[in-house]
Coordinates of C-alpha atoms and ligand atoms in Angstrom, one line a residue:
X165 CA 7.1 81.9 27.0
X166 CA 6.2 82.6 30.6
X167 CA 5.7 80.1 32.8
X168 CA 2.3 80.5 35.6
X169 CA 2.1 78.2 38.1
X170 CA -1.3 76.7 39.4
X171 CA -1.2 76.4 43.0
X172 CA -2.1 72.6 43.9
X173 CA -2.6 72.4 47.5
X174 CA -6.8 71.6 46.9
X175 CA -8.9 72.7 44.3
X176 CA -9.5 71.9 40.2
X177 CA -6.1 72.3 39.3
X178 CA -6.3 70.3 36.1
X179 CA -8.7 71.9 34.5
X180 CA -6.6 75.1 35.4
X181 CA -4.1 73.9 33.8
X182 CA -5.9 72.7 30.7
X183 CA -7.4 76.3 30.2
X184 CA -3.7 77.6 30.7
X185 CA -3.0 75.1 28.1
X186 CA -5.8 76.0 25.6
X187 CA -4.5 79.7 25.4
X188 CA -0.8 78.5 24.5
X189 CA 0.5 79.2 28.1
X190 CA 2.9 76.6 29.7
X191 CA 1.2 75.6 33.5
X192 CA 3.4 73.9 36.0
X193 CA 2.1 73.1 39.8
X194 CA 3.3 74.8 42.4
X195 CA 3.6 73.3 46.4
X196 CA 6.8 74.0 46.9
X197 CA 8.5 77.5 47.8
X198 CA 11.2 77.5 45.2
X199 CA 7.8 76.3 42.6
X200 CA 6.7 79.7 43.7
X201 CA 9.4 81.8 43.4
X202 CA 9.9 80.5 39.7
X203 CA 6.6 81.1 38.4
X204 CA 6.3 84.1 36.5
X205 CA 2.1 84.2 37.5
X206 CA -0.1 82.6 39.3
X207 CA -3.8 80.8 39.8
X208 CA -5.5 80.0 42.9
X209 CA -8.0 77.5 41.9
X210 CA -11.6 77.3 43.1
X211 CA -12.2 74.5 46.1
X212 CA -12.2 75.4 49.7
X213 CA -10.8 78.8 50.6
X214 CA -10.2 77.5 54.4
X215 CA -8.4 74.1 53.5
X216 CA -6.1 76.2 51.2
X217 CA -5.4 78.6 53.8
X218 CA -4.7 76.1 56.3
X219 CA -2.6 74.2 54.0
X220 CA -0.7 77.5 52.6
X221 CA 0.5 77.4 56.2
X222 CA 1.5 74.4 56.9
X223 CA 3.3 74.2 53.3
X224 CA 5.0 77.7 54.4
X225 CA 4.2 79.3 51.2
X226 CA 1.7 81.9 52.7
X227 CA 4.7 84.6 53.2
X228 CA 6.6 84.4 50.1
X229 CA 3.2 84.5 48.0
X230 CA 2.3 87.9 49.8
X231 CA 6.0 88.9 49.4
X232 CA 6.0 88.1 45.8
X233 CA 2.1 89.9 44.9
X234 CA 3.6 92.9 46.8
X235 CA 6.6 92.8 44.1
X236 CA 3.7 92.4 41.7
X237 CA 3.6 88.9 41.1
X238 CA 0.6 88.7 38.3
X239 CA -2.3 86.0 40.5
X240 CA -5.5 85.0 39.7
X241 CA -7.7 83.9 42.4
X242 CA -11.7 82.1 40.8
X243 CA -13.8 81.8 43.3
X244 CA -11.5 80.0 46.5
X245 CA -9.0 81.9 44.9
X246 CA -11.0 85.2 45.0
X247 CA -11.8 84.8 48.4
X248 CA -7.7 84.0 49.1
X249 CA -6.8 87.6 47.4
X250 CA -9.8 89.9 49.1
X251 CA -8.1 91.9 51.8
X252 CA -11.4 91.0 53.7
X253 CA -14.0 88.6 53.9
X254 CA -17.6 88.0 55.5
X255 CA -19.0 84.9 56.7
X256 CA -15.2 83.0 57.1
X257 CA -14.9 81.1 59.9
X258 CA -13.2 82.2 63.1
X259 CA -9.5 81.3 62.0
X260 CA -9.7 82.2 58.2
X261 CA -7.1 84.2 57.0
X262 CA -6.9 85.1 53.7
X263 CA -3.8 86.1 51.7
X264 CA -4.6 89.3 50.4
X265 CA -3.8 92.4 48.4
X266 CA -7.2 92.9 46.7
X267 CA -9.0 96.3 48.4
X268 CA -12.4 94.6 48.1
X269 CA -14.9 92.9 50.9
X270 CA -15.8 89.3 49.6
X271 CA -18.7 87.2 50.8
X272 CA -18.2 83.7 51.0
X273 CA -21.3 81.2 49.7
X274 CA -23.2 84.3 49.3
X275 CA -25.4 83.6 46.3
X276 CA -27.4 81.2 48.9
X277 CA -29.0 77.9 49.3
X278 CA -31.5 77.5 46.3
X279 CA -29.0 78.9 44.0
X280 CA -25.4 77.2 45.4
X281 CA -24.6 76.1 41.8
X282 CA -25.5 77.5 38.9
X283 CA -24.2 78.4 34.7
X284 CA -24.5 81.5 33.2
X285 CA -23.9 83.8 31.0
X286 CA -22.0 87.3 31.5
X287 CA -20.9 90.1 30.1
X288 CA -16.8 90.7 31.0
X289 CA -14.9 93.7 30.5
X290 CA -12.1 93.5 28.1
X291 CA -12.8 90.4 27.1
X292 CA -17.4 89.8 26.1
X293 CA -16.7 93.5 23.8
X294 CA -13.6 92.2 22.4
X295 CA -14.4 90.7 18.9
X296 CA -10.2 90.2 17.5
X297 CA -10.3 87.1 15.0
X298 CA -6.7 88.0 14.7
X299 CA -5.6 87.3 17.9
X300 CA -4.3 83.7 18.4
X301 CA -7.3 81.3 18.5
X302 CA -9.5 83.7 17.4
X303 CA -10.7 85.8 19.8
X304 CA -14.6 86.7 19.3
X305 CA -16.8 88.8 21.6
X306 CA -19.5 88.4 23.5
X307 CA -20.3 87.1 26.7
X308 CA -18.5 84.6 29.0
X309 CA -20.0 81.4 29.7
X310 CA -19.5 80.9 33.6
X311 CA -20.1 78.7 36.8
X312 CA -20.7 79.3 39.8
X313 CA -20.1 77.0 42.8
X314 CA -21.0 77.8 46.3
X315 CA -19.7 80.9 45.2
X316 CA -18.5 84.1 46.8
X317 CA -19.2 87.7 45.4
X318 CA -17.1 91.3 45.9
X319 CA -19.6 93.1 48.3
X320 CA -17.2 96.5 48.2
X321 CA -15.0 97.4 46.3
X322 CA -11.7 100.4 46.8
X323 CA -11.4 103.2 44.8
X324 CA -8.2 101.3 42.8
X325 CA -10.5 98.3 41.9
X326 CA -11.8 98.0 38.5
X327 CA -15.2 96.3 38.3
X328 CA -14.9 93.9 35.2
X329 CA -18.6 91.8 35.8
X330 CA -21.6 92.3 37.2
X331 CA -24.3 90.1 37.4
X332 CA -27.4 91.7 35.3
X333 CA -30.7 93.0 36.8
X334 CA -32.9 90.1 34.5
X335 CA -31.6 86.9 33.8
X336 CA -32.0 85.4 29.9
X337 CA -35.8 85.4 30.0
X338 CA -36.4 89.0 31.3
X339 CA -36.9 87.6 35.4
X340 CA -35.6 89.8 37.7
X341 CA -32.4 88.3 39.7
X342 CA -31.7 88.2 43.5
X343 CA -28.0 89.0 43.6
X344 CA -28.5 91.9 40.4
X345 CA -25.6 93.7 40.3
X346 CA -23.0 92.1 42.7
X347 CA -19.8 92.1 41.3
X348 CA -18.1 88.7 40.0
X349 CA -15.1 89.9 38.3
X350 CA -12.2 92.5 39.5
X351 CA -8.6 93.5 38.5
X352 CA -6.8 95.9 40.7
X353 CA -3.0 96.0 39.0
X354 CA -1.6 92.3 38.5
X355 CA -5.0 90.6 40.6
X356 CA -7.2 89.5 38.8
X357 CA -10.6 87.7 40.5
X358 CA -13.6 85.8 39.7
X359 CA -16.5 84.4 41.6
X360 CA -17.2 82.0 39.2
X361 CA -15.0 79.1 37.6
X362 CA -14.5 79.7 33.6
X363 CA -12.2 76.8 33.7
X364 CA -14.8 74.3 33.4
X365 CA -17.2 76.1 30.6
X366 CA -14.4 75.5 28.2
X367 CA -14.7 79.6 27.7
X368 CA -10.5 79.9 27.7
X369 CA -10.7 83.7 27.3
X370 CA -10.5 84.2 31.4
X371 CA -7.2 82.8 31.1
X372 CA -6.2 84.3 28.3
X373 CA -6.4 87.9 29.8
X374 CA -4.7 86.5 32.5
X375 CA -2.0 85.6 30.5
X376 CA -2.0 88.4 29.0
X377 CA -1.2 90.5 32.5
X378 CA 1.7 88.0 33.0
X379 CA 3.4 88.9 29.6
X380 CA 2.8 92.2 30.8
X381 CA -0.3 93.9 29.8
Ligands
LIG249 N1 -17.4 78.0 49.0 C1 -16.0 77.8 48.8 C2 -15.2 78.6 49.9 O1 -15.7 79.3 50.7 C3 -15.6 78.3 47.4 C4 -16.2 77.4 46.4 C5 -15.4 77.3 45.1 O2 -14.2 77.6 45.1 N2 -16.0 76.7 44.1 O3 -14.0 78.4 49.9

């Protein structure tokens, strides 16, 4: 059984782990260097994508974890987290770094004031078309239940990227939606990012196509 680490510098690890948990995958914390060169994947939790940066630093684990995604270390980065993988970002402040390896432009806050927080429902490639009764807990289609917290979104995307949620034109009673269309979901290789937070929905299925890509699909 492979072993992902959760990386617990700042952020909602636990419920990371729980999720990890829920889909049968065994979740360890990681603030260590030799943590993360053991883990065979990884999450970057949701929280505050400059206090992780900072501390990634000052833990020295901000080179080996680019080292180890260039060797094709299976991550994925929700919302903080996506922000930590975009090879770019608007709207950081004037010292952010990010980690990188994802050939996308991410927004930080960008879905604005009125809307900082916010549930909904979403349609997910590979995982809202996937009805599999079969598989383990019983996989069963439709869409993802989501949050979003002060999130970011994926303003552009590279040609390697592969788009796996949008948010729709109308929202759930046919109203048209500010951010319709900005994507909130990506994959490029072993990356895997969301905008939102499905660890706290108790919608597991995030996690387990993650775990999937560790075990190696
Ligand atoms: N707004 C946060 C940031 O910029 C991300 C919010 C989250 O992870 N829920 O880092």
């Amino acid at each position: 059984n492979p072993t992902i680490g959760v990386l617990a510098l700042q952020g909602d690890v636990r419920e990371h782990l729980a999720a990890l948990e829920t889909v049968g995958a065994r979740g360890v914390t990681v603030r260590r260097p030799a943590e993360l060169a053991a883990v065979d994947g990884l999450v970057l939790p949701g929280g505050e994508s400059t206090t992780i940066d900072k501390l990634l630093r000052i833990f020295e684990l901000r080179d080996l974890l680019q080292a180890r995604i260039k060797e094709g270390l299976p991550v994925y980065g929700s919302c903080a987290g996506m922000i930590l993988l975009a090879d770019r970002i608007l709207d950081g402040t004037a010292d952010q770094q990010t980690v990188g390896g994802m050939d996308v432009v991410v927004r930080r806050n960008a879905f604005g004031r009125q809307v900082d927080s916010f549930e909904t429902d979403l349609d997910f490639a590979g995982i809202s078309d996937v009805d599999d009764p079969s598989a383990g807990s019983g996989r069963r289609g439709g869409p993802v239940r989501t949050a979003f917290i002060r999130a970011p979104w994926i303003e552009e995307a590279g040609s390697e990227v592969e788009v796996l949620s949008r948010i729709p034109a109308v929202d759930t009673q046919g109203r048209p939606v500010a951010a319709a269309g900005r994507i909130v979901a990506a994959r490029q290789g072993s990356l895997l990012a969301t905008a939102f937070h499905p660890e706290i929905t108790g919608d597991a299925r995030v996690h387990g196509l993650f775990v999937s890509m560790v075990a190696g699909g």
